[in-house]
mmCIF file of C-alpha atoms in Angstrom:
data_model
loop_
_atom_site.group_PDB
_atom_site.id
_atom_site.type_symbol
_atom_site.label_atom_id
_atom_site.label_comp_id
_atom_site.label_asym_id
_atom_site.label_seq_id
_atom_site.Cartn_x
_atom_site.Cartn_y
_atom_site.Cartn_z
ATOM 1 C CA MET C 2 -0.331 15.351 -16.698
ATOM 2 C CA THR C 3 -1.683 16.314 -13.102
ATOM 3 C CA LEU C 4 -4.890 15.930 -11.686
ATOM 4 C CA ARG C 5 -7.787 18.730 -11.603
ATOM 5 C CA ILE C 6 -11.630 18.592 -11.493
ATOM 6 C CA GLU C 7 -13.642 18.148 -14.574
ATOM 7 C CA MET C 8 -16.867 17.275 -16.239
ATOM 8 C CA PRO C 9 -17.790 13.698 -16.733
ATOM 9 C CA GLU C 10 -18.551 14.156 -20.342
ATOM 10 C CA LYS C 11 -15.518 15.795 -21.306
ATOM 11 C CA ILE C 12 -13.322 12.415 -20.532
ATOM 12 C CA GLY C 13 -15.583 9.808 -21.777
ATOM 13 C CA MET C 14 -18.119 9.356 -18.602
ATOM 14 C CA SER C 15 -21.500 9.520 -17.808
ATOM 15 C CA SER C 16 -22.526 12.521 -15.453
ATOM 16 C CA GLU C 17 -25.712 10.345 -14.680
ATOM 17 C CA ARG C 18 -23.698 7.307 -13.257
ATOM 18 C CA VAL C 19 -21.103 9.203 -11.816
ATOM 19 C CA GLU C 20 -24.336 10.332 -9.244
ATOM 20 C CA VAL C 21 -24.446 6.464 -9.061
ATOM 21 C CA ILE C 22 -20.691 6.642 -7.371
ATOM 22 C CA ASN C 23 -21.884 9.392 -5.124
ATOM 23 C CA GLU C 24 -24.940 7.396 -4.211
ATOM 24 C CA VAL C 25 -23.510 3.989 -3.515
ATOM 25 C CA ALA C 26 -20.414 5.692 -1.722
ATOM 26 C CA LYS C 27 -23.312 7.686 0.445
ATOM 27 C CA ARG C 28 -24.893 4.328 1.227
ATOM 28 C CA LEU C 29 -22.253 2.722 2.564
ATOM 29 C CA VAL C 30 -21.998 4.712 5.497
ATOM 30 C CA GLU C 31 -25.864 5.210 5.846
ATOM 31 C CA ASP C 32 -26.149 1.427 5.741
ATOM 32 C CA GLY C 33 -23.649 1.257 8.543
ATOM 33 C CA ILE C 34 -21.223 -0.627 6.330
ATOM 34 C CA THR C 35 -18.582 1.845 7.652
ATOM 35 C CA PRO C 36 -18.641 5.139 10.251
ATOM 36 C CA ALA C 37 -16.252 6.688 7.871
ATOM 37 C CA GLN C 38 -15.443 7.069 4.236
ATOM 38 C CA VAL C 39 -13.391 9.283 1.874
ATOM 39 C CA THR C 40 -13.646 7.950 -2.119
ATOM 40 C CA LEU C 41 -11.936 9.533 -5.332
ATOM 41 C CA VAL C 42 -12.133 8.622 -9.093
ATOM 42 C CA ALA C 43 -10.391 10.427 -11.536
ATOM 43 C CA ARG C 44 -9.727 9.333 -15.321
ATOM 44 C CA LYS C 45 -7.384 10.510 -17.948
ATOM 45 C CA GLY C 46 -6.261 12.855 -15.140
ATOM 46 C CA MET C 47 -9.336 14.484 -14.272
ATOM 47 C CA ILE C 48 -11.263 14.025 -11.169
ATOM 48 C CA ILE C 49 -14.599 13.380 -11.365
ATOM 49 C CA HIS C 50 -15.594 12.211 -7.899
ATOM 50 C CA GLU C 51 -14.371 12.876 -4.703
ATOM 51 C CA GLU C 52 -16.477 12.795 -1.368
ATOM 52 C CA ALA C 53 -16.006 12.461 2.071
ATOM 53 C CA TYR C 54 -19.300 11.093 4.419
ATOM 54 C CA GLY C 55 -19.140 9.985 8.214
ATOM 55 C CA LYS C 56 -17.581 11.127 11.354
ATOM 56 C CA LEU C 57 -13.870 11.991 12.153
ATOM 57 C CA THR C 58 -14.346 10.087 15.477
ATOM 58 C CA PRO C 59 -16.960 7.535 17.477
ATOM 59 C CA GLU C 60 -18.163 10.577 19.431
ATOM 60 C CA LEU C 61 -21.564 11.669 19.600
ATOM 61 C CA ASN C 62 -20.028 15.565 18.820
ATOM 62 C CA SER C 63 -17.819 14.381 16.196
ATOM 63 C CA PRO C 64 -16.871 16.647 13.426
ATOM 64 C CA LEU C 65 -17.588 15.458 10.358
ATOM 65 C CA ILE C 66 -14.911 13.521 8.203
ATOM 66 C CA GLN C 67 -13.116 15.999 5.264
ATOM 67 C CA ASN C 68 -11.696 15.099 2.084
ATOM 68 C CA ASP C 69 -7.845 15.695 3.480
ATOM 69 C CA THR C 70 -8.687 13.425 6.363
ATOM 70 C CA LEU C 71 -5.964 11.584 7.259
ATOM 71 C CA PHE C 72 -5.987 7.484 7.180
ATOM 72 C CA PRO C 73 -3.888 4.766 8.256
ATOM 73 C CA MET C 74 -2.701 3.503 5.065
ATOM 74 C CA CYS C 75 -1.208 0.097 6.880
ATOM 75 C CA SER C 76 -0.089 -2.457 3.508
ATOM 76 C CA ILE C 77 -0.027 0.547 1.008
ATOM 77 C CA ALA C 78 2.592 1.648 2.208
ATOM 78 C CA LYS C 79 4.234 -1.256 0.689
ATOM 79 C CA VAL C 80 4.162 -0.088 -2.656
ATOM 80 C CA ILE C 81 5.593 3.491 -1.985
ATOM 81 C CA THR C 82 8.507 1.197 -0.481
ATOM 82 C CA ALA C 83 8.771 -0.819 -3.820
ATOM 83 C CA THR C 84 8.997 2.394 -5.334
ATOM 84 C CA CYS C 85 11.796 3.393 -3.260
ATOM 85 C CA ILE C 86 14.007 0.116 -4.330
ATOM 86 C CA MET C 87 13.325 1.032 -8.177
ATOM 87 C CA ILE C 88 14.769 4.068 -7.828
ATOM 88 C CA LEU C 89 17.727 2.950 -6.178
ATOM 89 C CA VAL C 90 17.880 0.741 -9.340
ATOM 90 C CA GLU C 91 17.482 3.282 -11.636
ATOM 91 C CA GLU C 92 20.516 4.976 -9.477
ATOM 92 C CA GLY C 93 22.860 2.138 -9.971
ATOM 93 C CA ARG C 94 23.072 1.204 -6.327
ATOM 94 C CA ILE C 95 21.046 -1.713 -5.969
ATOM 95 C CA GLY C 96 20.050 -4.995 -8.269
ATOM 96 C CA ILE C 97 16.858 -6.516 -8.075
ATOM 97 C CA ASN C 98 18.349 -9.812 -8.560
ATOM 98 C CA ARG C 99 21.380 -9.729 -6.361
ATOM 99 C CA PRO C 100 20.997 -11.436 -2.685
ATOM 100 C CA VAL C 101 19.337 -9.411 -0.183
ATOM 101 C CA VAL C 102 22.521 -10.619 2.093
ATOM 102 C CA ASP C 103 24.511 -8.464 -0.272
ATOM 103 C CA TYR C 104 23.005 -5.330 1.341
ATOM 104 C CA ILE C 105 22.016 -7.147 4.777
ATOM 105 C CA PRO C 106 24.785 -9.643 5.981
ATOM 106 C CA GLU C 107 22.977 -10.167 9.277
ATOM 107 C CA PHE C 108 20.449 -11.956 7.171
ATOM 108 C CA GLN C 109 21.792 -15.510 7.930
ATOM 109 C CA GLY C 110 20.274 -19.124 7.789
ATOM 110 C CA GLU C 111 19.964 -21.766 5.646
ATOM 111 C CA GLY C 112 18.941 -21.254 1.999
ATOM 112 C CA LYS C 113 19.291 -17.204 2.644
ATOM 113 C CA LYS C 114 21.767 -16.965 0.031
ATOM 114 C CA GLU C 115 19.138 -17.357 -2.687
ATOM 115 C CA VAL C 116 17.017 -15.106 -1.625
ATOM 116 C CA ARG C 117 16.733 -11.938 -3.640
ATOM 117 C CA ILE C 118 15.491 -8.191 -3.460
ATOM 118 C CA SER C 119 12.770 -9.532 -6.389
ATOM 119 C CA HIS C 120 11.638 -12.310 -3.898
ATOM 120 C CA LEU C 121 11.234 -9.794 -1.276
ATOM 121 C CA LEU C 122 8.978 -7.549 -3.508
ATOM 122 C CA THR C 123 6.953 -10.536 -4.788
ATOM 123 C CA HIS C 124 6.560 -12.037 -1.111
ATOM 124 C CA THR C 125 8.044 -15.114 -2.609
ATOM 125 C CA SER C 126 11.319 -15.041 -0.241
ATOM 126 C CA GLY C 127 10.181 -18.233 1.237
ATOM 127 C CA ILE C 128 9.427 -16.165 4.647
ATOM 128 C CA ARG C 129 6.366 -16.935 6.248
ATOM 129 C CA ASP C 130 5.019 -14.201 8.782
ATOM 130 C CA ASP C 131 3.548 -16.684 11.200
ATOM 131 C CA GLU C 132 6.336 -18.816 11.755
ATOM 132 C CA LEU C 133 8.603 -15.571 11.899
ATOM 133 C CA TYR C 134 6.656 -14.108 14.690
ATOM 134 C CA ALA C 135 7.282 -17.547 16.798
ATOM 135 C CA HIS C 136 10.496 -17.329 16.086
ATOM 136 C CA MET C 137 11.034 -13.638 17.275
ATOM 137 C CA ASP C 138 9.113 -14.490 20.362
ATOM 138 C CA GLN C 139 11.070 -17.046 21.669
ATOM 139 C CA LYS C 140 14.556 -15.231 20.593
ATOM 140 C CA LYS C 141 13.160 -12.177 22.489
ATOM 141 C CA ILE C 142 13.121 -13.890 25.679
ATOM 142 C CA THR C 143 16.959 -13.962 25.850
ATOM 143 C CA ALA C 144 18.391 -11.898 22.874
ATOM 144 C CA VAL C 145 20.392 -8.958 23.660
ATOM 145 C CA ILE C 146 19.752 -6.235 20.918
ATOM 146 C CA PRO C 147 22.633 -4.262 19.347
ATOM 147 C CA PRO C 148 22.791 -0.667 19.440
ATOM 148 C CA CYS C 149 20.721 1.072 16.778
ATOM 149 C CA GLU C 150 21.981 3.663 14.193
ATOM 150 C CA ASP C 151 21.035 7.019 14.047
ATOM 151 C CA THR C 152 19.264 6.698 11.007
ATOM 152 C CA GLN C 153 17.026 3.708 12.240
ATOM 153 C CA ASP C 154 13.953 3.672 14.020
ATOM 154 C CA PRO C 155 14.928 1.593 17.278
ATOM 155 C CA ALA C 156 11.379 -0.374 17.242
ATOM 156 C CA THR C 157 12.350 -1.354 13.521
ATOM 157 C CA HIS C 158 15.556 -1.996 14.487
ATOM 158 C CA GLU C 159 14.712 -4.745 17.166
ATOM 159 C CA TRP C 160 12.403 -6.175 14.976
ATOM 160 C CA LEU C 161 14.267 -6.697 12.326
ATOM 161 C CA PHE C 162 17.156 -8.114 14.116
ATOM 162 C CA LEU C 163 14.955 -10.389 15.880
ATOM 163 C CA GLY C 164 14.582 -11.975 12.777
ATOM 164 C CA TYR C 165 17.175 -11.909 10.584
ATOM 165 C CA ASP C 166 17.855 -15.763 11.525
ATOM 166 C CA THR C 167 14.286 -16.860 10.872
ATOM 167 C CA PRO C 168 14.267 -20.136 9.349
ATOM 168 C CA LEU C 169 12.919 -19.993 5.439
ATOM 169 C CA TRP C 170 9.354 -21.603 5.038
ATOM 170 C CA LYS C 171 9.901 -22.791 1.625
ATOM 171 C CA LYS C 172 12.811 -22.394 -1.205
ATOM 172 C CA PRO C 173 12.440 -18.851 -2.481
ATOM 173 C CA GLY C 174 10.487 -18.491 -5.402
ATOM 174 C CA THR C 175 8.285 -21.507 -5.022
ATOM 175 C CA ALA C 176 5.654 -19.897 -3.223
ATOM 176 C CA MET C 177 4.104 -16.758 -2.549
ATOM 177 C CA SER C 178 3.371 -15.821 1.206
ATOM 178 C CA TYR C 179 2.228 -12.561 2.212
ATOM 179 C CA SER C 180 5.185 -10.943 4.024
ATOM 180 C CA SER C 181 5.597 -7.563 6.073
ATOM 181 C CA TYR C 182 8.852 -8.592 7.225
ATOM 182 C CA GLY C 183 9.962 -8.764 4.016
ATOM 183 C CA TYR C 184 8.937 -5.339 3.379
ATOM 184 C CA GLN C 185 10.574 -4.348 6.586
ATOM 185 C CA LEU C 186 13.757 -5.970 5.180
ATOM 186 C CA LEU C 187 13.385 -3.884 1.761
ATOM 187 C CA GLY C 188 13.023 -0.528 4.015
ATOM 188 C CA GLU C 189 16.490 -1.720 5.654
ATOM 189 C CA ILE C 190 17.937 -1.913 2.430
ATOM 190 C CA ILE C 191 16.963 1.655 1.382
ATOM 191 C CA ARG C 192 18.095 2.720 4.567
ATOM 192 C CA ARG C 193 21.533 1.166 4.659
ATOM 193 C CA VAL C 194 22.031 2.144 0.657
ATOM 194 C CA SER C 195 21.329 5.745 0.901
ATOM 195 C CA GLY C 196 22.714 6.342 3.749
ATOM 196 C CA MET C 197 19.554 8.437 4.938
ATOM 197 C CA SER C 198 16.717 7.424 7.268
ATOM 198 C CA PHE C 199 13.980 5.400 5.529
ATOM 199 C CA GLU C 200 11.014 7.983 5.818
ATOM 200 C CA GLY C 201 13.613 10.612 5.061
ATOM 201 C CA TYR C 202 14.598 8.905 1.564
ATOM 202 C CA VAL C 203 10.689 8.551 0.824
ATOM 203 C CA LYS C 204 10.035 12.354 1.479
ATOM 204 C CA GLU C 205 13.002 13.395 -0.725
ATOM 205 C CA LYS C 206 12.076 10.882 -3.743
ATOM 206 C CA VAL C 207 8.518 10.386 -3.743
ATOM 207 C CA PHE C 208 6.631 12.977 -1.514
ATOM 208 C CA ASN C 209 8.139 15.982 -2.370
ATOM 209 C CA PRO C 210 8.473 15.656 -6.154
ATOM 210 C CA LEU C 211 4.808 14.576 -6.516
ATOM 211 C CA GLY C 212 3.234 17.148 -4.097
ATOM 212 C CA MET C 213 2.209 14.589 -1.879
ATOM 213 C CA SER C 214 1.996 17.029 1.153
ATOM 214 C CA ASP C 215 -0.399 15.091 3.280
ATOM 215 C CA SER C 216 1.768 11.925 3.474
ATOM 216 C CA TYR C 217 3.805 10.491 6.408
ATOM 217 C CA PHE C 218 5.595 7.941 7.807
ATOM 218 C CA TYR C 219 5.354 9.283 11.345
ATOM 219 C CA VAL C 220 2.579 11.644 11.644
ATOM 220 C CA PRO C 221 3.723 15.356 13.034
ATOM 221 C CA LEU C 222 2.155 16.111 16.205
ATOM 222 C CA GLU C 223 0.307 19.350 14.834
ATOM 223 C CA GLU C 224 -1.352 16.804 11.831
ATOM 224 C CA ARG C 225 -2.570 14.262 14.286
ATOM 225 C CA SER C 226 -5.967 15.911 14.791
ATOM 226 C CA ARG C 227 -6.874 15.067 11.050
ATOM 227 C CA VAL C 228 -6.265 11.713 11.795
ATOM 228 C CA VAL C 229 -9.480 9.431 11.452
ATOM 229 C CA LYS C 230 -10.384 7.225 14.630
ATOM 230 C CA ARG C 231 -12.350 3.893 15.060
ATOM 231 C CA SER C 232 -14.337 2.362 17.902
ATOM 232 C CA PRO C 233 -12.379 0.507 20.117
ATOM 233 C CA ASN C 234 -14.707 -2.795 18.835
ATOM 234 C CA ASP C 235 -13.642 -2.155 15.122
ATOM 235 C CA LEU C 236 -11.158 -4.058 13.354
ATOM 236 C CA CYS C 237 -7.424 -3.368 13.926
ATOM 237 C CA ALA C 238 -8.688 -0.822 16.564
ATOM 238 C CA GLU C 239 -6.095 -2.529 19.143
ATOM 239 C CA TRP C 240 -3.258 -1.312 17.615
ATOM 240 C CA LEU C 241 -4.497 1.369 15.372
ATOM 241 C CA LEU C 242 -5.879 3.691 18.526
ATOM 242 C CA GLN C 243 -1.905 3.494 20.267
ATOM 243 C CA GLU C 244 -0.159 6.447 19.925
ATOM 244 C CA ARG C 245 2.770 4.747 19.191
ATOM 245 C CA HIS C 246 1.175 3.816 15.279
ATOM 246 C CA LEU C 247 1.470 7.734 14.633
ATOM 247 C CA ASP C 248 5.121 7.722 15.413
ATOM 248 C CA SER C 249 5.551 4.312 13.019
ATOM 249 C CA THR C 250 8.309 4.714 10.019
ATOM 250 C CA SER C 251 7.417 1.142 9.129
ATOM 251 C CA ALA C 252 8.244 0.479 5.551
ATOM 252 C CA ALA C 253 5.516 -2.294 5.620
ATOM 253 C CA GLY C 254 2.924 -0.663 7.178
ATOM 254 C CA GLY C 255 3.541 2.634 8.600
ATOM 255 C CA LEU C 256 2.293 5.252 6.244
ATOM 256 C CA TYR C 257 -0.689 7.542 6.969
ATOM 257 C CA SER C 258 -2.281 9.621 3.677
ATOM 258 C CA THR C 259 -4.977 11.185 2.233
ATOM 259 C CA ALA C 260 -6.890 9.824 -0.965
ATOM 260 C CA MET C 261 -5.788 13.116 -2.780
ATOM 261 C CA ASP C 262 -2.152 12.262 -1.904
ATOM 262 C CA LEU C 263 -2.616 8.366 -3.234
ATOM 263 C CA ALA C 264 -4.168 9.511 -6.573
ATOM 264 C CA LYS C 265 -1.511 11.422 -7.654
ATOM 265 C CA PHE C 266 0.919 8.270 -6.547
ATOM 266 C CA ALA C 267 -1.464 6.208 -8.897
ATOM 267 C CA GLN C 268 -1.561 8.896 -11.668
ATOM 268 C CA MET C 269 2.022 8.983 -11.821
ATOM 269 C CA PHE C 270 1.972 5.370 -12.305
ATOM 270 C CA LEU C 271 -0.615 5.529 -15.671
ATOM 271 C CA ASN C 272 1.483 8.599 -16.607
ATOM 272 C CA LYS C 273 4.619 6.102 -16.905
ATOM 273 C CA GLY C 274 6.584 7.415 -14.207
ATOM 274 C CA SER C 275 5.963 11.158 -14.320
ATOM 275 C CA PHE C 276 3.373 13.610 -12.561
ATOM 276 C CA ASP C 277 3.273 17.485 -12.543
ATOM 277 C CA GLY C 278 6.082 17.923 -15.104
ATOM 278 C CA LYS C 279 8.442 15.524 -12.526
ATOM 279 C CA ARG C 280 9.447 12.309 -13.542
ATOM 280 C CA ILE C 281 9.934 9.895 -10.552
ATOM 281 C CA LEU C 282 10.353 6.562 -12.201
ATOM 282 C CA SER C 283 11.354 5.364 -15.751
ATOM 283 C CA PRO C 284 8.425 3.817 -18.021
ATOM 284 C CA ALA C 285 10.792 0.632 -17.312
ATOM 285 C CA SER C 286 10.414 0.550 -14.007
ATOM 286 C CA VAL C 287 6.665 1.202 -14.343
ATOM 287 C CA VAL C 288 6.242 -1.767 -16.613
ATOM 288 C CA ALA C 289 8.496 -4.339 -14.186
ATOM 289 C CA MET C 290 6.134 -2.731 -11.027
ATOM 290 C CA THR C 291 3.130 -3.478 -12.666
ATOM 291 C CA THR C 292 3.635 -6.583 -14.477
ATOM 292 C CA ASN C 293 3.127 -10.119 -13.023
ATOM 293 C CA GLN C 294 6.559 -11.054 -11.992
ATOM 294 C CA ILE C 295 5.887 -14.946 -10.879
ATOM 295 C CA PRO C 296 3.735 -16.282 -13.403
ATOM 296 C CA GLY C 297 2.687 -19.765 -12.576
ATOM 297 C CA VAL C 298 3.165 -19.086 -8.818
ATOM 298 C CA SER C 299 0.252 -19.842 -6.145
ATOM 299 C CA SER C 300 -0.657 -17.877 -3.074
ATOM 300 C CA GLU C 301 -2.908 -18.185 -0.134
ATOM 301 C CA TYR C 302 -3.977 -15.421 2.573
ATOM 302 C CA ARG C 303 -5.913 -16.484 5.361
ATOM 303 C CA ASP C 304 -8.922 -18.723 4.148
ATOM 304 C CA GLU C 305 -8.584 -17.793 0.447
ATOM 305 C CA VAL C 306 -6.388 -19.402 -2.225
ATOM 306 C CA PHE C 307 -5.071 -18.108 -5.461
ATOM 307 C CA PRO C 308 -3.786 -20.519 -7.841
ATOM 308 C CA GLU C 309 -2.224 -17.696 -9.882
ATOM 309 C CA ALA C 310 -0.835 -15.019 -7.018
ATOM 310 C CA TYR C 311 -0.170 -12.115 -9.808
ATOM 311 C CA TRP C 312 1.992 -10.135 -8.162
ATOM 312 C CA GLY C 313 4.649 -7.702 -9.563
ATOM 313 C CA TYR C 314 7.538 -5.462 -8.311
ATOM 314 C CA GLY C 315 5.126 -3.711 -5.026
ATOM 315 C CA TRP C 316 1.888 -3.977 -6.905
ATOM 316 C CA SER C 317 -1.054 -6.893 -6.629
ATOM 317 C CA ILE C 318 -2.211 -7.243 -10.272
ATOM 318 C CA ASN C 319 -5.334 -7.610 -11.423
ATOM 319 C CA GLY C 320 -5.375 -10.869 -13.763
ATOM 320 C CA THR C 321 -8.236 -13.150 -12.980
ATOM 321 C CA LYS C 322 -8.117 -12.354 -9.106
ATOM 322 C CA MET C 323 -10.792 -9.761 -9.633
ATOM 323 C CA ASP C 324 -8.900 -8.044 -7.118
ATOM 324 C CA GLY C 325 -11.387 -5.365 -5.399
ATOM 325 C CA GLY C 326 -13.687 -4.818 -8.317
ATOM 326 C CA ASP C 327 -15.640 -7.224 -11.282
ATOM 327 C CA LEU C 328 -15.365 -5.135 -14.022
ATOM 328 C CA PHE C 329 -11.709 -3.975 -13.673
ATOM 329 C CA SER C 330 -9.429 -5.258 -16.523
ATOM 330 C CA PRO C 331 -6.492 -7.412 -15.857
ATOM 331 C CA ASN C 332 -4.148 -5.260 -16.328
ATOM 332 C CA ALA C 333 -5.193 -3.174 -13.483
ATOM 333 C CA PHE C 334 -2.744 -3.019 -10.628
ATOM 334 C CA SER C 335 -3.971 -2.211 -6.810
ATOM 335 C CA HIS C 336 -2.948 -2.578 -3.121
ATOM 336 C CA TRP C 337 -5.145 -2.611 -0.274
ATOM 337 C CA GLY C 338 -4.308 -1.996 3.720
ATOM 338 C CA ALA C 339 -5.847 -3.723 6.775
ATOM 339 C CA ALA C 340 -8.532 -1.690 8.302
ATOM 340 C CA GLY C 341 -10.328 -0.471 5.054
ATOM 341 C CA VAL C 342 -8.196 0.873 2.462
ATOM 342 C CA PHE C 343 -7.675 -0.166 -1.277
ATOM 343 C CA PHE C 344 -6.571 2.043 -4.329
ATOM 344 C CA CYS C 345 -6.335 1.055 -7.671
ATOM 345 C CA ALA C 346 -5.165 1.913 -11.344
ATOM 346 C CA ASP C 347 -6.425 0.407 -14.588
ATOM 347 C CA PRO C 348 -4.313 1.535 -17.793
ATOM 348 C CA ILE C 349 -7.059 0.273 -19.999
ATOM 349 C CA TYR C 350 -9.722 2.458 -18.813
ATOM 350 C CA ASP C 351 -7.269 4.989 -17.821
ATOM 351 C CA ILE C 352 -8.984 5.318 -14.468
ATOM 352 C CA VAL C 353 -7.867 5.702 -10.845
ATOM 353 C CA THR C 354 -9.945 5.004 -7.743
ATOM 354 C CA VAL C 355 -8.866 5.610 -3.990
ATOM 355 C CA TYR C 356 -11.657 4.241 -1.297
ATOM 356 C CA LEU C 357 -10.738 4.750 2.322
ATOM 357 C CA SER C 358 -13.038 3.553 4.895
ATOM 358 C CA VAL C 359 -12.799 2.300 8.353
ATOM 359 C CA GLU C 360 -13.885 -1.242 8.498
ATOM 360 C CA ILE C 361 -15.585 -2.529 11.232
ATOM 361 C CA ASP C 362 -14.892 -6.395 10.791
ATOM 362 C CA HIS C 363 -13.496 -8.458 7.999
ATOM 363 C CA GLN C 364 -15.397 -8.991 4.709
ATOM 364 C CA LYS C 365 -15.225 -12.099 2.913
ATOM 365 C CA PRO C 366 -13.051 -12.133 0.639
ATOM 366 C CA PHE C 367 -10.913 -10.037 2.484
ATOM 367 C CA LYS C 368 -9.661 -8.297 -0.165
ATOM 368 C CA ASN C 369 -12.866 -6.359 -1.242
ATOM 369 C CA ILE C 370 -13.789 -4.365 2.040
ATOM 370 C CA TYR C 371 -16.616 -3.613 0.167
ATOM 371 C CA ALA C 372 -14.480 -1.478 -2.583
ATOM 372 C CA ASP C 373 -15.777 -3.850 -5.226
ATOM 373 C CA LEU C 374 -19.202 -2.219 -4.843
ATOM 374 C CA PHE C 375 -17.632 1.378 -5.288
ATOM 375 C CA ASN C 376 -15.176 0.358 -7.930
ATOM 376 C CA ASN C 377 -17.708 -1.587 -10.082
ATOM 377 C CA VAL C 378 -19.933 1.550 -10.187
ATOM 378 C CA ALA C 379 -16.862 3.856 -11.262
ATOM 379 C CA ILE C 380 -15.879 1.488 -13.856
ATOM 380 C CA ALA C 381 -19.810 1.144 -15.252
ATOM 381 C CA ALA C 382 -19.638 5.084 -15.564
ATOM 382 C CA ILE C 383 -17.277 5.101 -18.222
ATOM 383 C CA GLU C 384 -18.958 5.458 -21.610
ATOM 384 C CA GLU C 385 -16.178 5.864 -24.330
ATOM 385 C CA ILE C 386 -12.660 3.521 -23.927
#
């Protein structure tokens, strides 16, 4: 199954209520919630909503934003990285429950031998990024960075090296602490095991077969005029406005993409691992990635506490969190990124939603970024389940 445009009634949705989706998306821009936004809804592999509202840049003479505008996906990159890890598992090249140190011997310190790849995927490795960053800043004063291999990005290489010996915050598997460094380690495992650059492996195994032709780790120079820009005062502008972020190949946050490409990726999961006749993952891997792998484990993120973290191998599982919407089923899986991006797939309702925006400031709860308002009306447009 691929994605194509269809009338809502043919897939059990109401045209009248789909118009409400359009109105809500437009209103979020008109009310000044966001200056730029692209949204997409697909059900049963059929697109019933794809709209762009707002301007490409903060300039007065800015062109309007387009459906194929490139957005920084930030942490949405992590679920792409997790997918590549599962591909290596299916190829018999790594094991999820094998120690990280088997693949990265430099990952040393008390308790580090107990950290498994599964812990990195579910953010339960015992690494806490705030403490890790403090360790890295101190170490950087005197550290001598070893040479970087040809397949490695120098900035990523330095970041990884500075963090390898950071002490663990807690015993692996006992608590969830959302960790970008953990996903950088996964990207390094992909690089070392595959023998390719991280971005090269992603392109070969995920982007090309899915037809995600507008997705990049490192945005080509000729495509950079398509990237949405934000005001210097907007959330995350201090780093997203830097040219070097467009050069990033970070496995934890370096992705740039479009609403359509994200929809293809999410639809592949609803299709149990295939899209447009091409298989990316086995059904078994899809189940593993979209099932809560850490039952009973709690999580804290900023000032929010989740008694049950609900995390699969890469995806956030809805469970009782109501992540990004109040009407999603507990089986829905999603991911968000800093600065205003969110996408979700719900196998119960057979629906994909994509919400890309320029977030002006942090909304509370952080995870919603107003995507909950959009997603609620999208689910409410379903008439036949």
